[in-house]
Amino acid sequence: MDPFFILDEVSYCYPGARRSGVCQVNLKLKPGEFLAVLGANGSGKSTLARLCCGLLKPTSGQVLVDGRSTTRETEQRYIFQQVGMVFQHPDHQFVATTVEREIAFGLENRALSSAEIKKAVAEGLVRFQLDGLRLADPHQLSGGEKRLLSLAAIWVLKPKLILLDEPLSMLDAGSAQMIKDLIEELRKAGQSIIWFTHQMEEVLSADQALVIAEGKAVWTGPPRALLQHLEAVRSWGLALPPVTELAWELGLNPDITSRNELVSALWNSN
Ligand SMILES: Nc1ncnc2c1ncn2[C@@H]1O[C@H](COP(=O)(O)OP(=O)(O)OP(=O)(O)O)[C@@H](O)[C@H]1O
Ligand SMILES: [Mg+2]
């Protein structure tokens, strides 16, 4: 299948900044692919995410969604419908005064009947366990509840490509698992995903990983291949999953990402 989403030598420099936030990044995504973008704090993940959804326009290069460039004003509406972005800081995403209205907001800009909108909002509330907070002010929610609402508001829109900027931050283990399960479910249904994070263990199942450091792409490949590159990973300001780091320290094969794998490798090494 041909790529429907392309970054072609994309750079972005914030006005007055000394260095580029993002520098000459190339990327191609086929329908249904799951791409992980890994990078340390300040490496340019959120800048890249904003470029991908058209909120920021490249200083040079281009972002193409179905062949349409995000720099063309006339394509803006089409691109916002195809690419849904879950922000790193949910407050930046909220526009409505209640949870229910927040989930309805994006749907109201689509050609949908009020019955269809009502049904989709109800589904979103249930799926993200927000039904008890229907009338709450989004800005007054706890950090984890805000995260769930920001995901729900994008999920109901069913965009072709979902961008997730650190989607598990602020979530406890139960909510994080719920979101991981949901993303796995979306993936099986053919959803295209780009997940931006500094935590490698969150994205080991991705089809491809792109590592960025100081705005530049420094590595691409299947994420599990990174497990063999302890020093490089550290030089990019990242860490391997804790059990993998332990496997390295114990002199075991570092292709280990769970406690069970570590235990059986230890048994086999004796
Ligand atoms: N609005 C802005 N104006 C000027 N510089 C900015 C702005 N936003 C980000 N930057 C700079 O651009 C670089 C990349 O920032 P970005 O937020 O994309 O990083 P990040 O990888 O998402 O970091 P984090 O993991 O902390 O979320 C940083 O050096 C940052 O200081
Ligand atoms: Mg960020």
PDB file of C-alpha atoms and ligand atoms in Angstrom:
ATOM      1  CA  MET A   1       0.000   0.000   0.000  1.00  0.00           C
ATOM      2  CA  ASP A   2       1.218   3.494  -0.816  1.00  0.00           C
ATOM      3  CA  PRO A   3       2.027   5.942   1.971  1.00  0.00           C
ATOM      4  CA  PHE A   4      -0.856   8.374   2.583  1.00  0.00           C
ATOM      5  CA  PHE A   5       1.101  10.480   5.038  1.00  0.00           C
ATOM      6  CA  ILE A   6       4.485  11.934   4.134  1.00  0.00           C
ATOM      7  CA  LEU A   7       6.962  14.292   5.758  1.00  0.00           C
ATOM      8  CA  ASP A   8       9.377  15.523   3.135  1.00  0.00           C
ATOM      9  CA  GLU A   9      12.514  17.230   4.556  1.00  0.00           C
ATOM     10  CA  VAL A  10      10.390  19.005   7.164  1.00  0.00           C
ATOM     11  CA  SER A  11      12.044  21.705   9.281  1.00  0.00           C
ATOM     12  CA  TYR A  12      10.554  24.139  11.741  1.00  0.00           C
ATOM     13  CA  CYS A  13      12.279  26.986  13.539  1.00  0.00           C
ATOM     14  CA  TYR A  14      10.437  28.872  16.314  1.00  0.00           C
ATOM     15  CA  PRO A  15      10.677  32.630  15.779  1.00  0.00           C
ATOM     16  CA  GLY A  16      13.812  33.928  17.535  1.00  0.00           C
ATOM     17  CA  ALA A  17      15.058  30.416  18.477  1.00  0.00           C
ATOM     18  CA  ARG A  18      18.776  29.614  18.125  1.00  0.00           C
ATOM     19  CA  ARG A  19      18.248  26.146  16.640  1.00  0.00           C
ATOM     20  CA  SER A  20      15.513  24.393  14.666  1.00  0.00           C
ATOM     21  CA  GLY A  21      12.777  22.698  16.739  1.00  0.00           C
ATOM     22  CA  VAL A  22      12.645  20.099  13.947  1.00  0.00           C
ATOM     23  CA  CYS A  23      15.336  19.716  11.286  1.00  0.00           C
ATOM     24  CA  GLN A  24      14.890  18.016   7.873  1.00  0.00           C
ATOM     25  CA  VAL A  25      12.756  15.088   9.032  1.00  0.00           C
ATOM     26  CA  ASN A  26      11.532  12.551   6.472  1.00  0.00           C
ATOM     27  CA  LEU A  27       8.798  10.046   7.175  1.00  0.00           C
ATOM     28  CA  LYS A  28       6.312   7.879   5.296  1.00  0.00           C
ATOM     29  CA  LEU A  29       3.301   6.144   6.784  1.00  0.00           C
ATOM     30  CA  LYS A  30       1.139   3.532   5.069  1.00  0.00           C
ATOM     31  CA  PRO A  31      -2.517   3.068   6.064  1.00  0.00           C
ATOM     32  CA  GLY A  32      -2.726   0.972   9.255  1.00  0.00           C
ATOM     33  CA  GLU A  33       0.909   1.518  10.247  1.00  0.00           C
ATOM     34  CA  PHE A  34       1.949   2.277  13.813  1.00  0.00           C
ATOM     35  CA  LEU A  35       4.979   4.538  14.085  1.00  0.00           C
ATOM     36  CA  ALA A  36       6.735   5.393  17.341  1.00  0.00           C
ATOM     37  CA  VAL A  37       8.588   8.693  17.584  1.00  0.00           C
ATOM     38  CA  LEU A  38      11.082   8.513  20.433  1.00  0.00           C
ATOM     39  CA  GLY A  39      13.022  11.448  21.816  1.00  0.00           C
ATOM     40  CA  ALA A  40      14.253  12.981  25.072  1.00  0.00           C
ATOM     41  CA  ASN A  41      12.729  16.118  26.626  1.00  0.00           C
ATOM     42  CA  GLY A  42      13.104  19.062  24.261  1.00  0.00           C
ATOM     43  CA  SER A  43      14.080  16.830  21.298  1.00  0.00           C
ATOM     44  CA  GLY A  44      11.174  18.138  19.198  1.00  0.00           C
ATOM     45  CA  LYS A  45       8.422  15.501  19.619  1.00  0.00           C
ATOM     46  CA  SER A  46       5.564  17.920  20.287  1.00  0.00           C
ATOM     47  CA  THR A  47       6.802  20.285  17.581  1.00  0.00           C
ATOM     48  CA  LEU A  48       6.820  17.381  15.131  1.00  0.00           C
ATOM     49  CA  ALA A  49       3.331  16.316  16.260  1.00  0.00           C
ATOM     50  CA  ARG A  50       2.002  19.859  15.642  1.00  0.00           C
ATOM     51  CA  LEU A  51       3.609  19.837  12.201  1.00  0.00           C
ATOM     52  CA  CYS A  52       1.997  16.463  11.437  1.00  0.00           C
ATOM     53  CA  CYS A  53      -1.527  17.731  12.145  1.00  0.00           C
ATOM     54  CA  GLY A  54      -1.075  21.079  10.395  1.00  0.00           C
ATOM     55  CA  LEU A  55      -1.190  23.278  13.511  1.00  0.00           C
ATOM     56  CA  LEU A  56       2.357  24.396  12.682  1.00  0.00           C
ATOM     57  CA  LYS A  57       3.453  24.935   9.082  1.00  0.00           C
ATOM     58  CA  PRO A  58       6.955  23.820   8.114  1.00  0.00           C
ATOM     59  CA  THR A  59       9.580  26.555   7.727  1.00  0.00           C
ATOM     60  CA  SER A  60      10.855  24.389   4.876  1.00  0.00           C
ATOM     61  CA  GLY A  61       9.852  21.048   3.379  1.00  0.00           C
ATOM     62  CA  GLN A  62       6.282  19.782   3.363  1.00  0.00           C
ATOM     63  CA  VAL A  63       3.743  17.594   5.189  1.00  0.00           C
ATOM     64  CA  LEU A  64       1.390  15.742   2.827  1.00  0.00           C
ATOM     65  CA  VAL A  65      -1.871  14.040   3.812  1.00  0.00           C
ATOM     66  CA  ASP A  66      -3.301  12.111   0.852  1.00  0.00           C
ATOM     67  CA  GLY A  67      -1.048  14.252  -1.313  1.00  0.00           C
ATOM     68  CA  ARG A  68      -2.440  17.519   0.105  1.00  0.00           C
ATOM     69  CA  SER A  69      -0.004  19.922   1.740  1.00  0.00           C
ATOM     70  CA  THR A  70      -0.711  21.327   5.215  1.00  0.00           C
ATOM     71  CA  THR A  71       0.585  24.715   4.052  1.00  0.00           C
ATOM     72  CA  ARG A  72      -2.407  25.213   1.718  1.00  0.00           C
ATOM     73  CA  GLU A  73      -5.177  27.079   3.541  1.00  0.00           C
ATOM     74  CA  THR A  74      -7.807  25.443   1.312  1.00  0.00           C
ATOM     75  CA  GLU A  75      -6.768  21.952   2.520  1.00  0.00           C
ATOM     76  CA  GLN A  76      -6.904  22.838   6.236  1.00  0.00           C
ATOM     77  CA  ARG A  77     -10.403  21.524   6.834  1.00  0.00           C
ATOM     78  CA  TYR A  78      -9.732  18.253   4.995  1.00  0.00           C
ATOM     79  CA  ILE A  79      -6.497  17.722   6.921  1.00  0.00           C
ATOM     80  CA  PHE A  80      -8.061  18.428  10.334  1.00  0.00           C
ATOM     81  CA  GLN A  81     -10.689  15.778   9.504  1.00  0.00           C
ATOM     82  CA  GLN A  82      -8.095  13.162   8.559  1.00  0.00           C
ATOM     83  CA  VAL A  83      -5.573  13.739  11.338  1.00  0.00           C
ATOM     84  CA  GLY A  84      -6.629  13.796  14.994  1.00  0.00           C
ATOM     85  CA  MET A  85      -4.189  14.983  17.623  1.00  0.00           C
ATOM     86  CA  VAL A  86      -4.239  14.105  21.316  1.00  0.00           C
ATOM     87  CA  PHE A  87      -2.185  16.880  22.917  1.00  0.00           C
ATOM     88  CA  GLN A  88       0.541  16.340  25.499  1.00  0.00           C
ATOM     89  CA  HIS A  89      -1.187  18.885  27.751  1.00  0.00           C
ATOM     90  CA  PRO A  90      -4.946  18.202  27.614  1.00  0.00           C
ATOM     91  CA  ASP A  91      -5.815  21.760  28.721  1.00  0.00           C
ATOM     92  CA  HIS A  92      -4.424  23.009  25.387  1.00  0.00           C
ATOM     93  CA  GLN A  93      -7.049  20.922  23.617  1.00  0.00           C
ATOM     94  CA  PHE A  94     -10.180  21.814  25.596  1.00  0.00           C
ATOM     95  CA  VAL A  95     -12.656  24.292  24.146  1.00  0.00           C
ATOM     96  CA  ALA A  96     -15.987  23.515  25.877  1.00  0.00           C
ATOM     97  CA  THR A  97     -17.442  24.083  29.337  1.00  0.00           C
ATOM     98  CA  THR A  98     -18.568  20.517  30.091  1.00  0.00           C
ATOM     99  CA  VAL A  99     -17.136  17.050  29.460  1.00  0.00           C
ATOM    100  CA  GLU A 100     -20.160  16.149  27.337  1.00  0.00           C
ATOM    101  CA  ARG A 101     -19.860  19.289  25.185  1.00  0.00           C
ATOM    102  CA  GLU A 102     -16.118  18.747  24.804  1.00  0.00           C
ATOM    103  CA  ILE A 103     -16.720  15.301  23.273  1.00  0.00           C
ATOM    104  CA  ALA A 104     -19.506  16.731  21.077  1.00  0.00           C
ATOM    105  CA  PHE A 105     -17.454  19.705  19.851  1.00  0.00           C
ATOM    106  CA  GLY A 106     -15.536  18.054  17.000  1.00  0.00           C
ATOM    107  CA  LEU A 107     -18.593  16.019  15.966  1.00  0.00           C
ATOM    108  CA  GLU A 108     -20.659  19.190  15.581  1.00  0.00           C
ATOM    109  CA  ASN A 109     -18.337  20.336  12.799  1.00  0.00           C
ATOM    110  CA  ARG A 110     -19.162  17.195  10.804  1.00  0.00           C
ATOM    111  CA  ALA A 111     -22.213  16.546   8.653  1.00  0.00           C
ATOM    112  CA  LEU A 112     -23.968  14.498  11.359  1.00  0.00           C
ATOM    113  CA  SER A 113     -27.530  14.516  12.716  1.00  0.00           C
ATOM    114  CA  SER A 114     -28.059  15.447  16.359  1.00  0.00           C
ATOM    115  CA  ALA A 115     -29.102  11.834  17.070  1.00  0.00           C
ATOM    116  CA  GLU A 116     -25.791  10.562  15.633  1.00  0.00           C
ATOM    117  CA  ILE A 117     -23.847  13.092  17.706  1.00  0.00           C
ATOM    118  CA  LYS A 118     -25.722  12.093  20.859  1.00  0.00           C
ATOM    119  CA  LYS A 119     -25.006   8.408  20.219  1.00  0.00           C
ATOM    120  CA  ALA A 120     -21.280   9.016  19.591  1.00  0.00           C
ATOM    121  CA  VAL A 121     -20.952  11.187  22.716  1.00  0.00           C
ATOM    122  CA  ALA A 122     -22.652   8.493  24.812  1.00  0.00           C
ATOM    123  CA  GLU A 123     -20.238   5.874  23.421  1.00  0.00           C
ATOM    124  CA  GLY A 124     -17.254   8.107  24.213  1.00  0.00           C
ATOM    125  CA  LEU A 125     -18.437   8.719  27.774  1.00  0.00           C
ATOM    126  CA  VAL A 126     -18.852   4.989  28.433  1.00  0.00           C
ATOM    127  CA  ARG A 127     -15.676   3.828  26.652  1.00  0.00           C
ATOM    128  CA  PHE A 128     -13.500   6.245  28.628  1.00  0.00           C
ATOM    129  CA  GLN A 129     -15.367   5.809  31.933  1.00  0.00           C
ATOM    130  CA  LEU A 130     -16.404   9.456  31.962  1.00  0.00           C
ATOM    131  CA  ASP A 131     -20.191   8.991  32.272  1.00  0.00           C
ATOM    132  CA  GLY A 132     -20.127  10.117  35.920  1.00  0.00           C
ATOM    133  CA  LEU A 133     -18.484  13.404  34.892  1.00  0.00           C
ATOM    134  CA  ARG A 134     -20.791  14.422  32.012  1.00  0.00           C
ATOM    135  CA  LEU A 135     -21.462  17.911  33.328  1.00  0.00           C
ATOM    136  CA  ALA A 136     -18.068  18.624  34.901  1.00  0.00           C
ATOM    137  CA  ASP A 137     -15.857  21.486  33.651  1.00  0.00           C
ATOM    138  CA  PRO A 138     -12.959  19.920  31.661  1.00  0.00           C
ATOM    139  CA  HIS A 139     -10.439  22.277  33.272  1.00  0.00           C
ATOM    140  CA  GLN A 140     -11.524  21.170  36.767  1.00  0.00           C
ATOM    141  CA  LEU A 141     -10.847  17.442  36.164  1.00  0.00           C
ATOM    142  CA  SER A 142      -7.910  15.542  37.647  1.00  0.00           C
ATOM    143  CA  GLY A 143      -4.850  15.061  35.422  1.00  0.00           C
ATOM    144  CA  GLY A 144      -5.819  11.479  34.538  1.00  0.00           C
ATOM    145  CA  GLU A 145      -9.457  12.403  33.849  1.00  0.00           C
ATOM    146  CA  LYS A 146      -8.289  15.219  31.560  1.00  0.00           C
ATOM    147  CA  ARG A 147      -6.167  12.732  29.641  1.00  0.00           C
ATOM    148  CA  LEU A 148      -9.114  10.351  29.212  1.00  0.00           C
ATOM    149  CA  LEU A 149     -11.323  13.218  28.000  1.00  0.00           C
ATOM    150  CA  SER A 150      -8.708  14.407  25.503  1.00  0.00           C
ATOM    151  CA  LEU A 151      -8.533  10.867  24.099  1.00  0.00           C
ATOM    152  CA  ALA A 152     -12.323  10.458  24.042  1.00  0.00           C
ATOM    153  CA  ALA A 153     -12.807  13.727  22.126  1.00  0.00           C
ATOM    154  CA  ILE A 154     -10.501  12.494  19.343  1.00  0.00           C
ATOM    155  CA  TRP A 155     -11.626   8.833  19.438  1.00  0.00           C
ATOM    156  CA  VAL A 156     -15.265   9.727  18.630  1.00  0.00           C
ATOM    157  CA  LEU A 157     -14.104  11.543  15.469  1.00  0.00           C
ATOM    158  CA  LYS A 158     -12.539   8.337  14.050  1.00  0.00           C
ATOM    159  CA  PRO A 159      -9.714  10.146  12.209  1.00  0.00           C
ATOM    160  CA  LYS A 160      -7.691   8.255   9.589  1.00  0.00           C
ATOM    161  CA  LEU A 161      -4.480   9.035  11.512  1.00  0.00           C
ATOM    162  CA  ILE A 162      -4.271   9.500  15.287  1.00  0.00           C
ATOM    163  CA  LEU A 163      -1.310  11.396  16.766  1.00  0.00           C
ATOM    164  CA  LEU A 164      -0.706  10.623  20.435  1.00  0.00           C
ATOM    165  CA  ASP A 165       1.669  12.965  22.245  1.00  0.00           C
ATOM    166  CA  GLU A 166       2.738  11.187  25.473  1.00  0.00           C
ATOM    167  CA  PRO A 167      -0.749   9.656  25.881  1.00  0.00           C
ATOM    168  CA  LEU A 168       0.055   7.721  29.067  1.00  0.00           C
ATOM    169  CA  SER A 169       1.395  10.653  31.062  1.00  0.00           C
ATOM    170  CA  MET A 170      -0.728  11.376  34.143  1.00  0.00           C
ATOM    171  CA  LEU A 171      -2.449   7.964  34.031  1.00  0.00           C
ATOM    172  CA  ASP A 172      -2.397   5.403  36.837  1.00  0.00           C
ATOM    173  CA  ALA A 173      -1.672   1.760  36.004  1.00  0.00           C
ATOM    174  CA  GLY A 174      -5.355   0.872  35.481  1.00  0.00           C
ATOM    175  CA  SER A 175      -6.124   3.783  33.144  1.00  0.00           C
ATOM    176  CA  ALA A 176      -2.819   3.320  31.297  1.00  0.00           C
ATOM    177  CA  GLN A 177      -3.745  -0.330  30.663  1.00  0.00           C
ATOM    178  CA  MET A 178      -7.207   0.713  29.469  1.00  0.00           C
ATOM    179  CA  ILE A 179      -5.619   3.112  26.963  1.00  0.00           C
ATOM    180  CA  LYS A 180      -3.053   0.523  25.834  1.00  0.00           C
ATOM    181  CA  ASP A 181      -5.878  -1.992  25.256  1.00  0.00           C
ATOM    182  CA  LEU A 182      -7.866   0.606  23.330  1.00  0.00           C
ATOM    183  CA  ILE A 183      -4.902   1.475  21.125  1.00  0.00           C
ATOM    184  CA  GLU A 184      -4.269  -2.225  20.455  1.00  0.00           C
ATOM    185  CA  GLU A 185      -7.944  -2.593  19.503  1.00  0.00           C
ATOM    186  CA  LEU A 186      -7.753   0.432  17.152  1.00  0.00           C
ATOM    187  CA  ARG A 187      -4.615  -0.971  15.629  1.00  0.00           C
ATOM    188  CA  LYS A 188      -6.217  -4.345  14.906  1.00  0.00           C
ATOM    189  CA  ALA A 189      -9.037  -2.440  13.202  1.00  0.00           C
ATOM    190  CA  GLY A 190      -6.484  -0.852  10.831  1.00  0.00           C
ATOM    191  CA  GLN A 191      -6.027   2.534  12.535  1.00  0.00           C
ATOM    192  CA  SER A 192      -2.883   4.493  11.581  1.00  0.00           C
ATOM    193  CA  ILE A 193      -1.068   5.777  14.651  1.00  0.00           C
ATOM    194  CA  ILE A 194       1.942   7.941  15.475  1.00  0.00           C
ATOM    195  CA  TRP A 195       2.838   7.753  19.170  1.00  0.00           C
ATOM    196  CA  PHE A 196       5.334  10.308  20.513  1.00  0.00           C
ATOM    197  CA  THR A 197       7.095   9.383  23.748  1.00  0.00           C
ATOM    198  CA  HIS A 198      10.397   9.153  25.614  1.00  0.00           C
ATOM    199  CA  GLN A 199       9.409   5.775  27.168  1.00  0.00           C
ATOM    200  CA  MET A 200      10.538   2.997  24.869  1.00  0.00           C
ATOM    201  CA  GLU A 201       8.595   0.281  26.705  1.00  0.00           C
ATOM    202  CA  GLU A 202       5.305   1.943  25.677  1.00  0.00           C
ATOM    203  CA  VAL A 203       5.959   1.472  21.961  1.00  0.00           C
ATOM    204  CA  LEU A 204       7.924  -1.767  21.556  1.00  0.00           C
ATOM    205  CA  SER A 205       5.098  -3.247  19.477  1.00  0.00           C
ATOM    206  CA  ALA A 206       5.163  -0.412  16.916  1.00  0.00           C
ATOM    207  CA  ASP A 207       5.895  -1.306  13.275  1.00  0.00           C
ATOM    208  CA  GLN A 208       8.649   1.298  13.046  1.00  0.00           C
ATOM    209  CA  ALA A 209      10.451   3.704  15.342  1.00  0.00           C
ATOM    210  CA  LEU A 210      11.989   7.053  14.536  1.00  0.00           C
ATOM    211  CA  VAL A 211      14.388   8.467  17.123  1.00  0.00           C
ATOM    212  CA  ILE A 212      14.887  12.218  17.197  1.00  0.00           C
ATOM    213  CA  ALA A 213      17.575  14.141  19.066  1.00  0.00           C
ATOM    214  CA  GLU A 214      17.835  17.946  18.999  1.00  0.00           C
ATOM    215  CA  GLY A 215      15.204  18.028  16.266  1.00  0.00           C
ATOM    216  CA  LYS A 216      17.050  15.661  13.922  1.00  0.00           C
ATOM    217  CA  ALA A 217      16.179  12.085  12.959  1.00  0.00           C
ATOM    218  CA  VAL A 218      19.059   9.976  14.273  1.00  0.00           C
ATOM    219  CA  TRP A 219      17.767   6.399  13.875  1.00  0.00           C
ATOM    220  CA  THR A 220      14.925   4.484  12.202  1.00  0.00           C
ATOM    221  CA  GLY A 221      14.042   0.806  12.369  1.00  0.00           C
ATOM    222  CA  PRO A 222      11.896  -1.685  14.245  1.00  0.00           C
ATOM    223  CA  PRO A 223      11.764  -0.577  17.913  1.00  0.00           C
ATOM    224  CA  ARG A 224      13.019  -3.900  19.332  1.00  0.00           C
ATOM    225  CA  ALA A 225      16.268  -3.449  17.385  1.00  0.00           C
ATOM    226  CA  LEU A 226      17.013  -0.528  19.740  1.00  0.00           C
ATOM    227  CA  LEU A 227      17.445  -3.013  22.607  1.00  0.00           C
ATOM    228  CA  GLN A 228      20.870  -3.911  21.165  1.00  0.00           C
ATOM    229  CA  HIS A 229      22.101  -0.295  21.269  1.00  0.00           C
ATOM    230  CA  LEU A 230      22.464   0.653  24.931  1.00  0.00           C
ATOM    231  CA  GLU A 231      25.151   3.322  24.454  1.00  0.00           C
ATOM    232  CA  ALA A 232      23.488   5.026  21.484  1.00  0.00           C
ATOM    233  CA  VAL A 233      20.122   5.049  23.278  1.00  0.00           C
ATOM    234  CA  ARG A 234      21.751   6.700  26.305  1.00  0.00           C
ATOM    235  CA  SER A 235      23.540   9.237  24.097  1.00  0.00           C
ATOM    236  CA  TRP A 236      20.111  10.335  22.789  1.00  0.00           C
ATOM    237  CA  GLY A 237      18.951  10.967  26.361  1.00  0.00           C
ATOM    238  CA  LEU A 238      16.727   7.876  26.382  1.00  0.00           C
ATOM    239  CA  ALA A 239      16.773   4.659  28.396  1.00  0.00           C
ATOM    240  CA  LEU A 240      16.066   1.046  27.545  1.00  0.00           C
ATOM    241  CA  PRO A 241      13.208  -0.610  29.449  1.00  0.00           C
ATOM    242  CA  PRO A 242      14.419  -1.259  33.058  1.00  0.00           C
ATOM    243  CA  VAL A 243      14.443  -5.078  32.624  1.00  0.00           C
ATOM    244  CA  THR A 244      16.486  -4.728  29.430  1.00  0.00           C
ATOM    245  CA  GLU A 245      19.013  -2.499  31.229  1.00  0.00           C
ATOM    246  CA  LEU A 246      19.215  -5.199  33.914  1.00  0.00           C
ATOM    247  CA  ALA A 247      19.776  -7.892  31.272  1.00  0.00           C
ATOM    248  CA  TRP A 248      22.686  -5.814  29.920  1.00  0.00           C
ATOM    249  CA  GLU A 249      24.167  -5.494  33.424  1.00  0.00           C
ATOM    250  CA  LEU A 250      23.874  -9.253  33.932  1.00  0.00           C
ATOM    251  CA  GLY A 251      25.572  -9.919  30.615  1.00  0.00           C
ATOM    252  CA  LEU A 252      22.459 -11.606  29.173  1.00  0.00           C
ATOM    253  CA  ASN A 253      21.030 -11.266  25.671  1.00  0.00           C
ATOM    254  CA  PRO A 254      19.449  -7.796  25.786  1.00  0.00           C
ATOM    255  CA  ASP A 255      16.453  -8.840  23.677  1.00  0.00           C
ATOM    256  CA  ILE A 256      14.456  -9.020  26.916  1.00  0.00           C
ATOM    257  CA  THR A 257      11.547  -6.742  27.737  1.00  0.00           C
ATOM    258  CA  SER A 258       9.609  -8.511  30.479  1.00  0.00           C
ATOM    259  CA  ARG A 259      10.295  -9.979  33.905  1.00  0.00           C
ATOM    260  CA  ASN A 260       9.284 -13.456  32.685  1.00  0.00           C
ATOM    261  CA  GLU A 261      11.820 -13.310  29.848  1.00  0.00           C
ATOM    262  CA  LEU A 262      14.492 -12.171  32.307  1.00  0.00           C
ATOM    263  CA  VAL A 263      13.723 -15.007  34.729  1.00  0.00           C
ATOM    264  CA  SER A 264      13.856 -17.682  32.018  1.00  0.00           C
ATOM    265  CA  ALA A 265      17.100 -16.215  30.599  1.00  0.00           C
ATOM    266  CA  LEU A 266      18.590 -16.413  34.111  1.00  0.00           C
ATOM    267  CA  TRP A 267      17.476 -20.046  34.496  1.00  0.00           C
ATOM    268  CA  ASN A 268      18.935 -20.937  31.111  1.00  0.00           C
ATOM    269  CA  SER A 269      22.250 -19.211  31.838  1.00  0.00           C
ATOM    270  CA  ASN A 270      22.936 -21.477  34.861  1.00  0.00           C
TER     271      ASN A 270
HETATM  272  N1  LIG B   1       6.480  27.906  21.534  1.00  0.00           N
HETATM  273  C1  LIG B   1       7.811  27.772  21.500  1.00  0.00           C
HETATM  274  N2  LIG B   1       8.610  28.838  21.256  1.00  0.00           N
HETATM  275  C2  LIG B   1       9.959  28.700  21.197  1.00  0.00           C
HETATM  276  N3  LIG B   1      10.605  27.528  21.378  1.00  0.00           N
HETATM  277  C3  LIG B   1       9.847  26.438  21.620  1.00  0.00           C
HETATM  278  C4  LIG B   1       8.413  26.498  21.698  1.00  0.00           C
HETATM  279  N4  LIG B   1       7.945  25.254  21.946  1.00  0.00           N
HETATM  280  C5  LIG B   1       9.033  24.468  22.027  1.00  0.00           C
HETATM  281  N5  LIG B   1      10.162  25.164  21.832  1.00  0.00           N
HETATM  282  C6  LIG B   1      11.541  24.612  21.813  1.00  0.00           C
HETATM  283  O1  LIG B   1      11.635  23.650  20.777  1.00  0.00           O
HETATM  284  C7  LIG B   1      12.378  22.505  21.213  1.00  0.00           C
HETATM  285  C8  LIG B   1      11.518  21.249  21.073  1.00  0.00           C
HETATM  286  O2  LIG B   1      10.423  21.343  21.977  1.00  0.00           O
HETATM  287  P1  LIG B   1       9.266  20.255  22.020  1.00  0.00           P
HETATM  288  O3  LIG B   1       8.205  20.753  22.926  1.00  0.00           O
HETATM  289  O4  LIG B   1       8.884  19.914  20.630  1.00  0.00           O
HETATM  290  O5  LIG B   1      10.045  19.015  22.672  1.00  0.00           O
HETATM  291  P2  LIG B   1       9.485  17.626  23.221  1.00  0.00           P
HETATM  292  O6  LIG B   1      10.364  16.568  22.648  1.00  0.00           O
HETATM  293  O7  LIG B   1       8.036  17.519  22.986  1.00  0.00           O
HETATM  294  O8  LIG B   1       9.798  17.745  24.781  1.00  0.00           O
HETATM  295  P3  LIG B   1       9.017  17.072  26.062  1.00  0.00           P
HETATM  296  O9  LIG B   1       9.454  15.635  26.122  1.00  0.00           O
HETATM  297  O10 LIG B   1       9.553  17.866  27.210  1.00  0.00           O
HETATM  298  O11 LIG B   1       7.554  17.241  25.845  1.00  0.00           O
HETATM  299  C9  LIG B   1      12.818  22.798  22.643  1.00  0.00           C
HETATM  300  O12 LIG B   1      14.138  23.279  22.601  1.00  0.00           O
HETATM  301  C10 LIG B   1      11.854  23.873  23.100  1.00  0.00           C
HETATM  302  O13 LIG B   1      12.477  24.722  24.040  1.00  0.00           O
HETATM  303 MG    MG B   2       6.412  17.237  24.166  1.00  0.00          MG
END
